[in-house]
DNA sequence: GATGAAAATCGAACCGGTTCGATAGTCCGG
DNA sequence: CCGGACTATCGAACCGGTTCGATTTTCATC
């Protein structure tokens, strides 16, 4: 591998001039610039990014830390960030915390050790210690998906209250009153907001919520399955189930199918967030989806702003909250 | 951030002794080791991985390059690799080529610039130029999923011929003769092997394959959809469809649903490779799945062998081919 | 107590760049 | 023709470690 000194020797200039010419072509004379350019081409010089990062104290890499790269929700976000970063000569490193806060922390520290230029983080935890940890991150960053109280950082996400409210209203309009809700972990902002959207919409409609109809599905498939089962074995069954995310709703569908219930004949079902292949699932689930493409675009632009412009870097933290979209299916019937 | 010189000063030894003590504690005296250890603790020293990589010429990072991190097939592989790497103090960087060879190449070069210790690559292309590119990679590496002819590197994957043959045999045993095959891009090893498995099994059963029944689905949802439509509008329709991967098979299911065909009543369907949530898709598709967990384990172990042991690094390239597993559903009926 | 080998430690060079203050050269107005 | 202001280039220090040959220390042996 050719080094900058090889270039300098061949172009008969000093190493510092080569470095200067390459990073700021306007500040050297036309003649030397050409000499250097042809020398670069001759020896096939490519700067060592590691050495550059060490000397500069920062690299051209952007860290993306998510809880589950397999989740299609992150797919668009990742893609948008990658494309946008590429346009700005940056390079995205994806890491997966498997939703474990301690691993997330280790990953973030590793990335910072790599002197990343910026960080896009989907927080996996909450609480004072966690906030302290995130706030200790000095690198330009954008949080997304999960809004964590107390973190003074840019945040990009969806209006989860609205998401819960929209589906609740939809079920109410169809005449449902016995509506069950499979909730997520309440310490998560998305989960508690969706829950609040459900409860408040029910309340404003003057419909009382049967406490047995609110079960905890932890946003996971297995807990959602158990929660759904608890709903289905009640003597006075709900006529509709609202799943706070895709995993618990589909787990509920599975439970219904296994017990022999027909959806929407016996019980209606709707959910927040899409899954891959949702349109070959029978019935097509009525859902509210996030505009992941747009979310990804905002995350990407905001992060690169903060990275490339010192003005933007100094701006106070800002929240970007998008409205989710209603996608009708045929999993909810009028009663 | 404390540097190694701070430690050296505090412990009253030279920088080189500190470095030696930290990387090889056995080669310094007990007394100095303790002095250094307490100095490290006192200043909170953590070695800068970037500086280490630069000096050593290699880092503790492992690159994982795939075509689509969202594909659940990669999920288990990634997880296995991450866990195993973590046990050996390595750290996985995931990158996504979106299936584009030129981006894959750029990513690989970037990773090599980062002086990664090893590379797990799911090849996205083929042909002489591509082989030359991959062979030019000097870093310890393991290829997986797609076997590329001409590449002399460890390969981990499944027996795709068997996968195609198993499902074909299954359909034949159920009495089907008019069996259609939605193929993948024939230049891909997985696709051509699955196709071969289909054709040869049909041939050995003495069943002629109607050329109109073999269509190209490109392994993608959109092409698979079109291909399925072409099958379904034929006057003499097939009684069963075998999808060469999950995307084309589910696209076929969608097409069938849209046209009003019942599966398996009118047409049976089976596929190679699972998808998330396949058990809430109606009907449950009969399929052959890869043992992704095991694949991931082999990839991880093999790669770390080559990284950590110079003996293993010198071994010739080896193929690890696993048998896929039959998973019955209820999408195929006896005729 | 001298001798020699092994063990412990050190100094300097190096990895491959960046950056900044200093120096040399150029151009212009007075 | 001289002083001043730029412009172009350079040298050296630095980023934060590793590594290897050289030097010093230790210790057993004679």
XYZ file of C-alpha atoms (C1' of nucleotides) in Angstrom:
730
model
C 0.000 0.000 0.000
C 1.309 3.341 -0.997
C 1.600 5.948 1.729
C 1.485 9.683 1.598
C 5.288 9.780 1.778
C 5.562 7.828 -1.440
C 3.387 10.428 -3.084
C 5.430 13.254 -1.603
C 8.679 11.750 -2.797
C 7.410 11.167 -6.309
C 5.861 14.633 -6.576
C 8.988 16.124 -5.028
C 7.122 18.080 -2.382
C 6.777 17.707 1.348
C 4.340 15.358 3.022
C 2.432 18.233 4.505
C 1.875 19.781 1.107
C 0.427 16.536 -0.182
C -1.892 16.332 2.785
C -2.923 19.932 2.272
C -3.448 19.516 -1.439
C -5.628 16.496 -0.960
C -7.846 17.943 1.703
C -7.940 21.489 0.382
C -6.966 21.661 -3.288
C -7.562 25.394 -3.463
C -4.701 26.273 -1.185
C -1.845 24.977 -3.288
C -0.651 26.196 -6.630
C -2.049 24.741 -9.793
C 1.316 23.323 -10.736
C 1.936 21.392 -7.530
C -1.629 20.221 -7.434
C -1.166 18.567 -10.786
C 2.168 17.073 -9.810
C 0.585 15.641 -6.708
C -2.480 14.369 -8.516
C -0.447 12.497 -11.058
C 1.808 11.120 -8.348
C -1.257 9.902 -6.475
C -2.474 8.184 -9.594
C 0.957 6.756 -10.350
C 1.431 5.018 -7.008
C -2.268 4.286 -6.520
C -2.436 6.135 -3.270
C -5.520 5.898 -1.102
C -5.493 7.552 2.293
C -5.667 5.196 5.241
C -8.949 6.016 6.980
C -7.625 4.718 10.266
C -4.629 7.014 10.265
C -6.831 9.895 9.237
C -9.272 9.216 12.026
C -6.484 9.005 14.553
C -4.919 12.256 13.465
C -8.180 14.106 13.027
C -9.831 12.688 16.090
C -12.904 11.782 14.116
C -13.821 9.439 11.334
C -16.248 9.445 8.435
C -18.358 6.730 9.969
C -21.852 6.932 11.335
C -23.045 4.453 13.910
C -26.551 3.037 13.793
C -27.605 1.192 16.924
C -30.917 -0.626 16.915
C -32.557 -3.312 18.981
C -33.287 -5.652 16.135
C -32.037 -5.087 12.636
C -34.460 -7.718 11.433
C -37.429 -5.534 12.281
C -38.723 -4.124 8.996
C -39.383 -0.875 10.817
C -35.636 -0.315 10.840
C -35.230 -1.372 7.235
C -36.320 1.855 5.630
C -34.592 3.921 8.231
C -31.349 2.127 7.652
C -31.647 2.433 3.910
C -32.411 6.132 4.013
C -29.561 6.783 6.371
C -27.144 4.757 4.275
C -28.077 6.480 1.052
C -27.959 9.924 2.514
C -24.720 9.258 4.317
C -23.156 7.915 1.153
C -24.020 11.134 -0.659
C -22.083 12.974 2.004
C -19.139 10.598 1.923
C -20.054 8.940 5.129
C -20.389 5.293 5.858
C -22.879 3.578 8.137
C -21.950 0.920 10.640
C -24.934 -1.040 11.840
C -24.900 -2.707 15.212
C -27.581 -4.684 16.947
C -28.101 -4.604 20.691
C -30.747 -7.342 20.688
C -32.671 -4.928 22.858
C -30.232 -5.379 25.736
C -29.253 -2.105 27.375
C -25.874 -3.358 28.536
C -24.968 -4.546 25.090
C -26.225 -1.318 23.617
C -23.954 0.574 25.936
C -20.966 -1.551 25.021
C -21.690 -1.062 21.340
C -22.005 2.680 21.692
C -18.734 2.860 23.566
C -17.066 0.768 20.927
C -18.376 3.026 18.209
C -17.212 6.096 20.049
C -13.815 4.477 20.387
C -13.897 4.296 16.613
C -14.379 8.062 16.688
C -17.595 7.967 14.718
C -18.799 11.232 13.282
C -22.342 10.686 14.447
C -24.754 8.274 16.025
C -28.329 7.270 15.299
C -29.695 5.502 18.329
C -32.928 3.673 18.959
C -32.917 3.726 22.756
C -33.531 0.394 24.392
C -33.952 1.507 27.964
C -34.977 4.380 30.205
C -34.437 5.731 33.703
C -31.901 7.996 35.345
C -28.816 5.874 34.723
C -29.725 5.411 31.122
C -30.358 9.096 30.614
C -27.005 9.862 32.175
C -25.348 7.426 29.849
C -26.948 8.864 26.721
C -26.266 12.414 27.791
C -22.628 11.503 28.297
C -22.342 10.798 24.582
C -20.502 13.754 23.098
C -20.841 12.751 19.473
C -23.539 14.370 17.292
C -26.552 12.159 17.621
C -30.192 11.623 16.844
C -32.486 9.370 18.835
C -35.436 7.748 17.168
C -38.440 5.513 17.705
C -38.422 5.519 21.468
C -38.684 8.906 23.154
C -36.947 8.768 26.507
C -37.928 11.322 29.100
C -35.009 13.446 30.211
C -32.763 12.951 27.206
C -31.896 16.271 25.639
C -31.249 15.065 22.144
C -32.910 15.325 18.761
C -35.710 12.859 18.540
C -37.510 11.506 15.508
C -40.595 9.376 15.883
C -44.287 8.952 15.340
C -47.297 10.176 17.223
C -48.061 7.047 19.146
C -50.940 8.540 21.046
C -52.609 9.236 17.744
C -51.889 5.748 16.500
C -53.688 4.215 19.465
C -56.513 6.709 19.262
C -57.118 6.211 15.557
C -57.632 2.492 15.786
C -59.752 2.814 18.902
C -61.961 5.334 17.187
C -62.230 3.057 14.175
C -63.433 0.179 16.319
C -65.865 2.419 18.161
C -67.277 3.652 14.860
C -67.851 0.072 13.821
C -70.012 -0.308 16.900
C -67.582 -2.177 19.130
C -67.782 -1.535 22.845
C -66.070 -4.583 24.299
C -62.635 -3.659 23.016
C -59.529 -5.325 24.400
C -56.055 -3.849 24.339
C -52.843 -5.864 24.327
C -50.383 -3.391 25.717
C -46.621 -3.068 25.515
C -44.166 -2.477 28.343
C -45.412 0.707 29.987
C -41.989 2.124 30.669
C -41.532 2.477 26.936
C -42.797 5.735 25.594
C -44.310 4.202 22.466
C -46.203 1.675 24.552
C -47.538 4.092 27.127
C -48.583 6.606 24.490
C -50.466 4.013 22.511
C -52.123 2.875 25.679
C -53.068 6.433 26.538
C -54.500 6.885 23.072
C -56.684 3.866 23.619
C -57.839 4.781 27.106
C -58.583 8.409 26.438
C -60.459 7.712 23.242
C -62.565 5.158 25.055
C -63.178 7.628 27.848
C -64.213 10.470 25.550
C -66.633 8.119 23.851
C -68.043 7.372 27.257
C -67.256 3.694 26.997
C -65.998 2.025 30.108
C -62.958 -0.210 29.720
C -63.260 -3.626 31.311
C -60.011 -4.046 33.309
C -59.848 -7.678 32.200
C -59.641 -6.458 28.648
C -56.317 -4.734 29.142
C -53.501 -7.253 29.120
C -49.754 -6.973 28.902
C -48.127 -8.353 25.771
C -44.658 -6.860 26.310
C -44.434 -6.103 22.601
C -43.214 -9.666 22.162
C -44.668 -12.574 20.354
C -44.621 -14.969 23.278
C -46.060 -12.601 25.878
C -48.581 -11.406 23.334
C -49.680 -14.952 22.720
C -50.274 -15.593 26.402
C -52.037 -12.286 26.824
C -54.310 -13.043 23.893
C -55.115 -16.429 25.325
C -56.164 -14.805 28.567
C -58.517 -12.593 26.601
C -59.986 -15.424 24.604
C -60.834 -17.712 27.504
C -62.941 -15.129 29.293
C -66.646 -15.934 29.475
C -67.563 -12.501 28.218
C -65.130 -12.191 25.392
C -64.183 -8.897 23.765
C -65.590 -8.311 20.309
C -62.429 -6.599 19.161
C -58.751 -6.699 20.025
C -56.330 -3.872 19.476
C -52.698 -4.947 19.476
C -50.259 -2.270 20.561
C -47.710 -3.539 18.077
C -47.382 -5.996 15.251
C -45.937 -8.835 17.302
C -48.709 -8.972 19.911
C -51.451 -8.550 17.316
C -50.204 -11.361 15.136
C -49.680 -13.517 18.179
C -53.326 -12.819 18.977
C -54.301 -13.846 15.466
C -52.406 -17.062 15.932
C -54.143 -17.702 19.252
C -57.517 -17.044 17.667
C -56.790 -19.395 14.808
C -55.620 -22.111 17.149
C -58.713 -21.901 19.319
C -60.942 -21.881 16.257
C -62.191 -18.324 16.394
C -62.880 -16.592 13.166
C -61.462 -13.170 12.524
C -63.288 -10.911 11.931
C -66.416 -13.095 12.222
C -66.051 -13.744 15.930
C -63.529 -11.137 16.915
C -62.141 -8.117 15.111
C -58.432 -7.349 15.237
C -56.267 -4.386 14.417
C -52.708 -3.386 15.141
C -50.078 -0.706 15.160
C -47.111 -1.202 12.788
C -46.884 -3.264 9.694
C -45.011 -6.499 9.087
C -43.519 -7.884 5.948
C -45.967 -9.916 3.934
C -48.949 -8.544 5.820
C -50.951 -8.652 2.620
C -50.827 -12.412 2.379
C -51.964 -12.824 5.949
C -55.647 -13.721 6.139
C -57.514 -11.639 7.054
C -55.679 -8.540 5.976
C -55.163 -6.784 9.282
C -56.424 -3.254 9.652
C -53.536 -1.208 10.937
C -51.902 2.093 11.529
C -48.409 2.341 10.125
C -45.515 4.686 10.586
C -44.026 6.511 7.659
C -40.684 4.790 8.023
C -39.288 6.232 4.833
C -39.935 9.756 5.984
C -38.666 9.011 9.468
C -35.471 7.668 7.963
C -35.096 10.742 5.806
C -35.467 13.079 8.731
C -33.051 11.113 10.864
C -30.496 11.094 8.081
C -30.758 14.772 7.243
C -30.760 15.920 10.817
C -27.801 13.810 11.785
C -25.738 14.918 8.821
C -26.630 18.519 9.494
C -25.279 18.217 12.991
C -22.202 16.462 11.723
C -21.303 18.771 8.889
C -22.377 22.149 10.183
C -21.123 23.541 13.432
C -24.093 25.914 13.470
C -26.520 23.025 13.373
C -24.447 21.207 15.955
C -25.050 24.024 18.390
C -28.818 24.045 17.936
C -30.918 22.861 20.832
C -32.455 19.413 20.695
C -35.602 19.175 18.691
C -38.438 16.671 18.379
C -39.750 15.573 14.999
C -43.032 13.760 15.373
C -44.837 12.346 12.349
C -48.434 11.303 12.099
C -49.064 7.649 11.401
C -51.268 6.469 8.562
C -54.430 4.377 8.667
C -54.350 1.318 6.426
C -57.710 -0.447 6.187
C -57.839 -4.210 6.023
C -60.664 -6.654 6.441
C -60.034 -7.819 9.969
C -62.620 -5.558 11.600
C -66.345 -6.009 11.138
C -69.287 -3.857 12.044
C -71.296 -5.064 15.042
C -9.026 10.735 27.910
C -6.018 9.294 29.556
C -3.258 8.020 27.319
C -0.678 5.354 27.828
C 1.891 8.058 28.640
C -0.157 9.231 31.582
C -0.100 5.697 32.892
C 3.627 5.402 32.288
C 4.333 8.631 34.098
C 2.223 7.716 37.099
C 3.626 4.216 37.348
C 7.128 5.596 36.808
C 7.991 3.209 34.015
C 8.443 3.640 30.299
C 5.620 3.689 27.823
C 6.832 0.522 26.211
C 6.713 -1.314 29.517
C 3.124 -0.292 30.016
C 2.227 -1.496 26.569
C 4.029 -4.760 27.184
C 2.445 -5.262 30.570
C -1.026 -4.701 29.210
C -0.741 -6.986 26.243
C 1.418 -9.626 27.870
C 1.255 -9.463 31.660
C 3.507 -12.476 32.086
C 6.556 -10.729 30.728
C 6.918 -8.037 33.341
C 7.737 -8.389 37.005
C 4.969 -8.775 39.512
C 5.881 -5.483 41.132
C 5.713 -3.344 38.001
C 2.577 -5.108 36.865
C 0.849 -4.020 40.021
C 2.177 -0.490 39.783
C 0.902 -0.286 36.232
C -2.438 -1.828 37.056
C -3.124 0.624 39.808
C -1.983 3.500 37.629
C -4.364 2.333 34.913
C -7.177 2.283 37.402
C -6.185 5.641 38.840
C -6.284 7.537 35.554
C -9.071 5.452 34.072
C -7.020 4.413 31.118
C -8.635 2.611 28.201
C -6.561 1.872 25.133
C -7.623 3.694 22.003
C -8.706 0.977 19.582
C -7.947 3.186 16.615
C -4.362 3.775 17.636
C -3.981 0.085 18.377
C -5.328 -0.889 15.007
C -3.033 1.546 13.273
C 0.040 0.326 15.084
C -0.826 -3.342 14.875
C -2.152 -3.206 11.367
C -5.296 -5.035 12.367
C -8.291 -4.399 14.524
C -10.622 -6.471 16.659
C -13.533 -5.959 14.338
C -15.269 -8.438 12.115
C -17.140 -7.307 9.043
C -20.447 -8.864 8.064
C -21.632 -7.988 4.584
C -25.078 -9.123 3.505
C -27.512 -8.205 0.781
C -30.419 -7.432 3.048
C -30.131 -7.336 6.809
C -33.899 -7.394 7.000
C -34.029 -10.912 5.649
C -34.708 -13.181 8.611
C -32.340 -15.685 7.070
C -29.507 -13.410 8.124
C -30.945 -12.798 11.554
C -29.784 -15.988 13.179
C -26.484 -15.863 11.370
C -25.826 -12.377 12.587
C -26.781 -13.251 16.123
C -24.597 -16.320 16.243
C -21.671 -14.436 14.808
C -22.106 -11.558 17.221
C -22.318 -13.768 20.253
C -19.394 -15.898 19.283
C -17.308 -12.905 18.329
C -18.090 -11.229 21.629
C -16.820 -14.267 23.510
C -13.543 -13.827 21.692
C -13.371 -10.107 22.257
C -14.308 -9.248 18.754
C -16.944 -6.904 17.553
C -19.184 -7.245 14.521
C -19.831 -4.460 12.063
C -22.853 -5.118 9.896
C -23.132 -3.582 6.492
C -25.828 -3.935 3.892
C -25.097 -3.934 0.178
C -28.778 -3.919 -0.843
C -27.726 -6.721 -3.159
C -25.720 -4.333 -5.322
C -22.296 -5.685 -6.252
C -20.721 -2.250 -6.603
C -21.897 -1.189 -3.199
C -20.784 -4.492 -1.755
C -17.343 -3.898 -3.143
C -17.185 -0.391 -1.732
C -18.270 -1.674 1.663
C -15.704 -4.438 1.668
C -12.970 -1.993 0.760
C -14.089 0.337 3.486
C -14.038 -2.472 6.000
C -10.600 -3.544 4.899
C -9.494 0.052 5.297
C -10.664 -0.312 8.854
C -8.243 -3.231 9.103
C -10.906 -5.703 10.126
C -9.699 -8.977 11.539
C -12.074 -11.012 9.422
C -14.948 -10.916 6.998
C -18.168 -12.877 6.635
C -19.513 -12.287 3.173
C -22.753 -13.273 1.501
C -21.698 -12.853 -2.127
C -24.050 -10.808 -4.236
C -22.589 -11.454 -7.632
C -20.595 -13.910 -9.735
C -18.375 -14.041 -12.785
C -14.677 -13.595 -13.441
C -14.376 -9.997 -12.259
C -16.234 -10.739 -9.101
C -14.141 -13.799 -8.371
C -11.018 -11.739 -8.887
C -12.313 -9.137 -6.494
C -13.130 -11.634 -3.764
C -9.865 -13.471 -4.221
C -8.041 -10.179 -3.826
C -9.328 -9.924 -0.278
C -6.432 -10.796 1.983
C -8.297 -10.780 5.249
C -9.462 -14.070 6.811
C -12.892 -14.684 5.432
C -15.849 -17.007 5.149
C -18.427 -16.873 2.380
C -21.927 -18.069 3.003
C -25.334 -18.609 1.441
C -24.319 -18.174 -2.173
C -21.618 -20.502 -3.452
C -19.710 -18.763 -6.218
C -17.819 -20.929 -8.672
C -14.133 -20.159 -8.724
C -13.829 -18.575 -5.312
C -11.299 -20.396 -3.196
C -12.663 -19.521 0.203
C -14.441 -21.272 3.017
C -18.085 -21.618 2.203
C -21.019 -22.332 4.490
C -24.438 -23.013 3.073
C -27.273 -25.439 2.545
C -27.853 -28.219 0.089
C -30.088 -26.378 -2.316
C -30.389 -29.249 -4.722
C -31.840 -31.323 -1.927
C -34.198 -28.514 -0.942
C -35.671 -28.414 -4.423
C -35.765 -32.168 -4.705
C -37.489 -32.714 -1.355
C -40.426 -30.484 -2.138
C -40.741 -31.859 -5.645
C -40.825 -35.374 -4.297
C -43.401 -34.343 -1.739
C -45.689 -32.983 -4.439
C -45.174 -36.065 -6.580
C -46.071 -38.299 -3.667
C -49.295 -36.362 -3.217
C -50.147 -37.284 -6.773
C -49.325 -34.009 -8.497
C -48.001 -34.160 -12.035
C -48.715 -30.655 -13.330
C -46.155 -28.988 -11.086
C -44.974 -25.463 -11.772
C -41.682 -23.990 -10.643
C -41.062 -20.304 -10.011
C -37.323 -20.076 -10.406
C -34.713 -17.645 -9.180
C -31.954 -15.976 -11.187
C -30.068 -18.873 -12.719
C -26.662 -17.318 -12.296
C -27.082 -17.671 -8.558
C -25.929 -20.966 -7.248
C -28.827 -21.350 -4.831
C -31.301 -20.714 -7.613
C -29.756 -23.046 -10.163
C -29.340 -25.834 -7.623
C -32.936 -25.611 -6.511
C -33.985 -25.660 -10.127
C -31.820 -28.689 -10.782
C -33.338 -30.410 -7.777
C -36.763 -29.831 -9.227
C -35.936 -30.899 -12.776
C -33.995 -34.003 -11.901
C -36.550 -35.235 -9.434
C -39.260 -34.776 -11.997
C -37.158 -36.602 -14.555
C -36.394 -39.546 -12.316
C -40.090 -39.852 -11.585
C -40.641 -39.980 -15.306
C -42.838 -36.895 -15.274
C -42.401 -34.494 -18.108
C -42.135 -30.828 -17.196
C -44.345 -28.511 -19.197
C -42.050 -25.675 -20.300
C -44.826 -23.186 -19.613
C -44.729 -24.278 -16.008
C -41.227 -23.025 -15.406
C -41.210 -19.280 -14.931
C -38.650 -16.800 -13.702
C -39.414 -15.053 -10.432
C -35.965 -13.516 -9.870
C -36.236 -14.324 -6.169
C -38.122 -11.045 -5.813
C -41.614 -10.297 -4.806
C -42.538 -8.263 -7.876
C -41.083 -10.608 -10.464
C -42.518 -13.538 -8.543
C -45.932 -11.967 -8.665
C -45.804 -11.529 -12.421
C -44.465 -15.012 -12.906
C -47.252 -16.454 -10.787
C -49.826 -14.546 -12.757
C -48.485 -16.048 -15.959
C -48.939 -19.476 -14.438
C -52.449 -18.824 -13.247
C -53.866 -17.537 -16.514
C -52.918 -20.605 -18.487
C -55.813 -22.676 -19.742
C -54.285 -25.843 -18.379
C -53.261 -24.631 -14.980
C -50.713 -26.400 -12.811
C -52.116 -28.227 -9.798
C -49.161 -27.266 -7.668
C -46.623 -24.470 -7.534
C -43.153 -24.746 -6.058
C -41.586 -21.410 -5.216
C -37.793 -21.351 -5.316
C -37.712 -18.968 -2.399
C -40.019 -17.350 0.110
C -40.575 -14.131 -1.812
C -41.768 -15.708 -5.031
C -43.928 -18.269 -3.232
C -45.714 -15.686 -1.127
C -46.122 -13.483 -4.152
C -47.756 -16.471 -5.789
C -50.051 -16.873 -2.816
C -51.009 -13.255 -3.121
C -51.710 -13.670 -6.818
C -53.837 -16.729 -6.123
C -55.801 -14.907 -3.467
C -56.368 -11.934 -5.714
C -57.650 -14.051 -8.575
C -59.882 -15.994 -6.231
C -58.114 -19.331 -6.299
C -58.169 -21.403 -3.167
C -54.971 -22.807 -1.805
C -54.700 -25.744 -1.449
C -58.200 -26.426 -2.804
C -57.446 -25.303 -6.336
C -53.696 -25.185 -6.317
C -51.100 -26.487 -3.887
C -48.124 -24.338 -2.937
C -44.812 -24.934 -1.246
C -41.612 -22.996 -0.889
C -37.986 -22.956 0.084
C -37.051 -20.774 3.068
C -39.203 -19.521 5.885
C -40.461 -16.037 6.578
C -41.324 -14.366 9.830
C -44.899 -14.941 10.864
C -45.340 -17.813 8.447
C -47.550 -19.548 10.958
C -50.239 -16.877 10.786
C -50.314 -17.010 7.032
C -53.271 -19.004 5.792
C -52.759 -21.650 4.655
C -49.624 -22.590 6.532
C -47.169 -23.068 3.681
C -45.369 -26.358 3.400
C -41.706 -25.564 3.161
C -38.115 -26.610 3.398
C -36.058 -24.443 5.694
C -32.372 -23.932 6.286
C -30.867 -24.464 9.689
C -29.853 -20.862 10.044
C -28.744 -21.211 13.631
C -26.343 -23.966 12.745
C -25.142 -22.137 9.665
C -24.428 -19.110 11.808
C -22.548 -21.203 14.335
C -20.345 -22.746 11.693
C -19.636 -19.410 10.056
C -18.731 -17.880 13.407
C -16.484 -20.692 14.546
C -14.729 -21.088 11.247
C -14.063 -17.390 10.878
C -12.721 -17.007 14.382
C -10.529 -20.044 13.905
C -8.963 -18.483 10.891
C -8.563 -15.206 12.722
C -7.071 -16.480 15.939
C -5.001 -19.418 14.798
C -2.331 -19.103 12.172
C -2.553 -22.858 11.630
C -6.212 -22.594 10.742
C -5.505 -19.562 8.613
C -3.239 -21.668 6.447
C -5.765 -24.439 5.894
C -7.208 -24.802 2.431
C -10.711 -23.541 1.756
C -13.443 -25.879 2.797
C -17.159 -26.217 2.075
C -19.688 -26.794 4.823
C -23.012 -27.850 3.403
C -25.977 -28.524 5.648
C -29.132 -30.400 4.822
C -32.343 -28.405 4.899
C -35.352 -29.507 6.886
C -38.882 -30.314 5.738
C -41.613 -28.405 7.555
C -45.099 -29.615 6.706
C -47.925 -27.119 6.398
C -51.382 -27.424 4.960
C -50.886 -25.775 1.628
C -50.513 -28.989 -0.352
C -53.351 -31.402 -0.932
C -53.478 -34.896 -2.343
C -54.856 -35.116 -5.877
C 33.375 -11.859 43.951
C 33.547 -12.404 39.022
C 30.908 -14.399 35.039
C 27.291 -15.297 32.073
C 22.609 -16.164 30.941
C 18.041 -14.938 31.587
C 14.698 -11.563 32.876
C 13.116 -6.865 33.040
C 12.988 -2.476 31.202
C 13.864 1.179 28.123
C 14.454 4.216 23.918
C 13.578 4.995 19.521
C 11.483 4.075 15.344
C 7.225 3.265 13.374
C 2.037 2.948 11.854
C 0.082 6.885 8.234
C -1.767 10.528 8.422
C -2.945 16.101 10.139
C -1.918 20.656 11.592
C 0.299 24.763 12.804
C 3.918 27.982 13.144
C 7.908 29.284 10.430
C 10.137 30.292 6.177
C 10.657 31.480 1.493
C 8.893 33.498 -2.570
C 5.677 36.728 -5.113
C 3.295 40.798 -6.043
C 1.884 45.498 -5.319
C 1.850 50.290 -4.015
C 4.458 54.150 -2.723
C 13.855 50.137 -4.990
C 11.909 49.036 -0.482
C 8.462 47.568 2.892
C 4.305 45.081 3.613
C 0.855 41.675 2.692
C -0.116 37.523 0.644
C 0.623 32.938 -1.106
C 2.959 28.612 -1.346
C 5.567 25.335 0.874
C 7.966 23.105 4.490
C 9.491 20.983 9.015
C 8.326 19.316 13.108
C 5.252 17.943 16.530
C 1.426 15.217 17.263
C -2.564 11.531 17.379
C -1.898 7.027 20.777
C -0.444 3.210 20.571
C 3.243 -1.257 19.215
C 7.554 -3.474 18.562
C 12.209 -4.648 18.495
C 16.935 -4.198 19.431
C 19.723 -2.404 23.103
C 20.639 -1.770 27.865
C 20.285 -2.656 32.601
C 19.121 -5.674 36.434
C 18.804 -9.957 38.655
C 20.288 -14.242 39.999
C 22.412 -18.692 39.904
C 26.915 -20.749 39.252
C 31.722 -21.371 39.730
